[in-house]
Coordinates of C-alpha atoms in Angstrom, one line a residue:
Chain A
Q242 CA -15.4 31.6 5.8
L243 CA -18.8 30.5 7.0
Q244 CA -20.5 32.7 9.6
L245 CA -23.9 32.3 11.2
Q246 CA -25.3 35.2 13.2
E247 CA -28.5 35.1 15.3
S248 CA -30.5 38.2 15.8
G249 CA -33.7 39.0 17.7
P250 CA -35.0 40.3 21.0
G251 CA -33.3 39.4 24.2
L252 CA -36.5 39.7 26.2
V253 CA -40.0 38.5 25.4
R254 CA -43.1 38.6 27.4
P255 CA -45.0 35.4 28.4
S256 CA -47.7 34.3 25.9
E257 CA -46.0 36.3 23.1
T258 CA -44.2 35.0 20.0
L259 CA -40.5 35.0 19.6
S260 CA -39.0 35.8 16.2
L261 CA -35.3 35.1 15.5
T262 CA -33.3 35.4 12.3
C263 CA -30.0 33.7 11.4
T264 CA -28.0 35.5 8.8
V265 CA -25.6 33.3 6.8
S266 CA -22.4 34.6 5.3
G267 CA -19.7 32.7 3.4
A268 CA -22.1 30.2 2.0
S269 CA -25.4 30.1 0.0
I270 CA -28.5 29.1 2.0
S271 CA -29.8 27.7 -1.3
S272 CA -27.1 25.0 -1.6
T273 CA -28.5 21.5 -1.9
S274 CA -25.6 20.2 0.2
Y275 CA -27.0 21.8 3.4
S276 CA -30.0 22.3 5.7
W277 CA -30.3 24.7 8.5
A278 CA -31.4 24.3 12.1
W279 CA -32.3 25.9 15.4
I280 CA -31.0 24.4 18.7
R281 CA -31.6 25.8 22.1
Q282 CA -30.0 25.5 25.5
P283 CA -31.7 26.6 28.7
P284 CA -29.3 28.2 31.2
G285 CA -27.1 25.6 32.8
K286 CA -28.7 22.7 30.9
G287 CA -28.2 20.6 27.8
L288 CA -28.9 21.0 24.1
E289 CA -32.3 20.6 22.5
W290 CA -33.0 20.4 18.8
V291 CA -35.9 22.8 17.9
G292 CA -36.2 22.2 14.1
T293 CA -34.6 21.9 10.7
I294 CA -35.4 23.6 7.4
S295 CA -34.0 22.6 4.0
Y296 CA -33.0 25.0 1.2
S297 CA -36.4 24.2 -0.4
G298 CA -38.3 25.1 2.7
S299 CA -39.3 21.6 3.9
T300 CA -39.3 21.4 7.7
S301 CA -39.0 19.0 10.6
Y302 CA -39.8 20.1 14.1
N303 CA -39.2 18.6 17.5
P304 CA -42.6 17.1 18.4
P305 CA -43.0 18.7 21.8
L306 CA -42.6 22.1 20.1
N307 CA -44.4 21.2 16.8
S308 CA -47.6 23.2 17.5
R309 CA -45.7 26.4 18.4
V310 CA -42.8 26.4 15.9
T311 CA -42.6 27.8 12.4
M312 CA -39.3 28.0 10.4
S313 CA -38.8 29.8 7.1
V314 CA -36.1 30.6 4.6
D315 CA -35.4 33.8 2.8
T316 CA -33.0 33.0 0.0
S317 CA -32.8 36.6 -1.2
E318 CA -31.4 37.7 2.1
N319 CA -29.5 34.4 2.7
Q320 CA -31.3 34.1 6.0
F321 CA -33.6 31.6 7.8
S322 CA -35.9 32.3 10.7
L323 CA -37.7 30.9 13.7
K324 CA -41.0 31.8 15.2
L325 CA -41.9 30.2 18.6
S326 CA -45.4 31.1 19.9
S327 CA -47.1 31.0 23.3
L328 CA -43.9 31.5 25.2
T329 CA -43.5 30.6 28.9
A330 CA -40.5 31.0 31.3
A331 CA -39.5 27.4 30.3
D332 CA -38.6 28.7 26.8
T333 CA -35.9 30.9 28.3
A334 CA -32.7 29.7 26.6
V335 CA -29.7 30.5 24.4
F336 CA -30.9 29.8 20.8
Y337 CA -28.3 28.7 18.3
C338 CA -28.6 28.6 14.6
A339 CA -26.6 25.9 12.9
R340 CA -25.7 24.4 9.5
L341 CA -26.4 20.8 8.7
R342 CA -24.2 19.0 6.1
H343 CA -25.8 16.3 4.0
D344 CA -23.9 13.1 3.4
F345 CA -24.3 10.9 0.3
R346 CA -27.3 9.1 1.9
N347 CA -28.8 12.4 2.8
Y348 CA -28.3 12.0 6.6
V349 CA -27.5 15.4 8.1
T350 CA -24.8 16.3 10.7
I351 CA -24.3 19.7 12.3
D352 CA -21.0 21.2 11.1
S353 CA -21.2 24.8 12.1
W354 CA -22.8 26.9 14.8
G355 CA -23.7 30.5 15.4
Q356 CA -22.5 32.2 18.6
G357 CA -26.0 32.0 20.1
T358 CA -28.5 34.5 21.5
L359 CA -30.0 34.5 24.9
V360 CA -33.8 34.9 25.0
T361 CA -35.4 35.5 28.3
V362 CA -39.1 35.1 28.7
S363 CA -40.3 37.4 31.5
S364 CA -42.9 40.0 32.2
Chain B
D74 CA -37.6 9.1 20.0
I75 CA -34.0 7.8 20.4
Q76 CA -32.6 8.6 23.9
M77 CA -28.9 9.3 24.3
T78 CA -27.3 8.5 27.6
Q79 CA -23.8 9.8 28.4
S80 CA -21.5 8.6 31.2
P81 CA -20.0 9.9 33.3
S82 CA -21.9 13.2 33.7
S83 CA -18.6 14.7 34.9
L84 CA -15.0 13.7 35.4
S85 CA -11.8 15.2 36.7
A86 CA -8.5 14.1 35.3
S87 CA -4.8 15.1 35.3
V88 CA -3.0 16.9 32.5
G89 CA -1.7 14.2 30.1
D90 CA -4.3 11.6 31.1
R91 CA -6.3 9.6 28.5
V92 CA -10.0 10.4 28.9
T93 CA -12.9 8.4 27.6
I94 CA -16.5 9.4 27.5
T95 CA -19.3 6.9 26.7
C96 CA -22.5 7.5 24.9
R97 CA -25.3 4.9 24.5
A98 CA -28.3 5.1 22.2
S99 CA -31.6 3.6 23.2
Q100 CA -31.8 1.8 19.8
G101 CA -29.4 1.2 17.0
I102 CA -28.2 4.2 15.1
S103 CA -25.5 2.6 12.9
K104 CA -22.7 5.2 12.8
Y105 CA -24.9 8.3 12.7
L106 CA -23.4 9.9 15.8
A107 CA -21.7 13.2 16.3
W108 CA -19.7 14.7 19.2
F109 CA -19.5 18.4 20.2
Q110 CA -17.3 20.3 22.6
Q111 CA -18.7 23.3 24.4
K112 CA -16.3 25.5 26.4
P113 CA -17.7 27.7 29.2
G114 CA -19.6 30.7 27.8
N115 CA -19.2 29.6 24.2
A116 CA -21.2 27.9 21.4
P117 CA -20.7 24.2 20.8
K118 CA -18.1 23.2 18.3
S119 CA -18.4 20.2 16.1
L120 CA -15.7 17.6 16.7
I121 CA -16.7 14.3 15.2
Y122 CA -19.3 12.9 12.8
G123 CA -20.1 9.5 11.5
A124 CA -18.9 8.2 15.0
S125 CA -15.2 8.4 14.1
S126 CA -14.5 11.1 11.4
L127 CA -12.9 14.3 12.6
E128 CA -14.3 17.6 11.4
S129 CA -11.8 19.8 9.6
G130 CA -9.3 21.4 11.9
V131 CA -10.0 19.2 14.9
P132 CA -6.8 18.0 16.4
S133 CA -6.0 14.3 16.2
K134 CA -5.9 13.9 20.0
F135 CA -9.7 13.5 19.7
S136 CA -11.0 10.2 18.4
G137 CA -14.3 8.5 18.3
S138 CA -15.4 4.9 17.9
G139 CA -18.4 2.7 18.1
S140 CA -21.5 1.7 16.1
G141 CA -25.0 0.5 16.8
T142 CA -25.8 1.6 20.3
D143 CA -22.4 2.1 22.1
F144 CA -20.0 4.9 21.3
T145 CA -16.9 6.5 22.9
L146 CA -15.1 9.8 22.6
T147 CA -11.4 9.7 23.6
I148 CA -9.0 12.5 24.3
S149 CA -5.6 11.0 24.1
S150 CA -3.7 13.5 26.3
L151 CA -5.9 15.9 28.3
Q152 CA -4.8 19.5 28.2
P153 CA -6.1 22.6 30.0
E154 CA -7.7 23.8 26.8
D155 CA -9.8 20.7 26.7
V156 CA -11.8 21.7 29.7
A157 CA -15.4 21.7 28.4
T158 CA -18.7 19.9 28.3
Y159 CA -18.9 17.3 25.6
Y160 CA -22.2 16.2 24.0
C161 CA -23.1 13.3 21.8
Q162 CA -25.9 13.5 19.3
Q163 CA -27.6 11.0 17.0
Y164 CA -28.7 11.9 13.5
N165 CA -30.0 8.5 12.5
S166 CA -33.6 9.7 12.7
Y167 CA -35.8 12.7 13.7
P168 CA -36.2 14.1 16.2
L169 CA -32.4 14.8 16.5
T170 CA -31.4 14.1 20.1
F171 CA -28.5 14.9 22.3
G172 CA -26.9 13.3 25.3
G173 CA -27.0 15.1 28.6
G174 CA -23.3 16.1 28.4
T175 CA -20.1 15.2 30.2
K176 CA -18.2 18.0 32.0
V177 CA -14.5 17.5 31.8
E178 CA -12.3 19.3 34.3
I179 CA -8.6 19.2 35.3
K180 CA -7.6 17.6 38.6

């Protein structure tokens, strides 16, 4: 059974860089049928796509975050990671990792979510 | 970017009622629309993809329809376990974008 588990610090200081890791179990992160994503949700607010990374390492980022986001894949550990730099209080959110399933035309839909991890940006 | 607009933002209905949520895209997205359910304190759960296809294990009381710019999610008979916020999301093009959510409560 597929499981996605986020890990990382719960508290980060303003201007610092957040590093989160998603560990995937029950599926291979190298599968060509899937890509992987980070999605965040500020407290009491809606969902915001952060970025997507494919099994090969190609990435797409949300334009407002593009200059601050880096995603990577570690196939040996079956993990993918997020780095978000120059943090401010506005980045306080629950961060979810998710699996995206490719259809036959290579469109991707989210089919599984991690439980999420709350990241608070505060001094 | 494609903007997704959901209505209503919240609703209250009785147990057994048929509930319909609407999602409108700012431009045509064919059928590349998904619906998610988020219960309080939990991660979202994928319900529907391709506008009308149920994810594995999702009960048939949930249904989706639409194409182009206008979509609906219907719960055929509202139950207490359906209390949640529901989100639509387009995956026709990047950046992936979500609707603002519809909070469903029991009257």
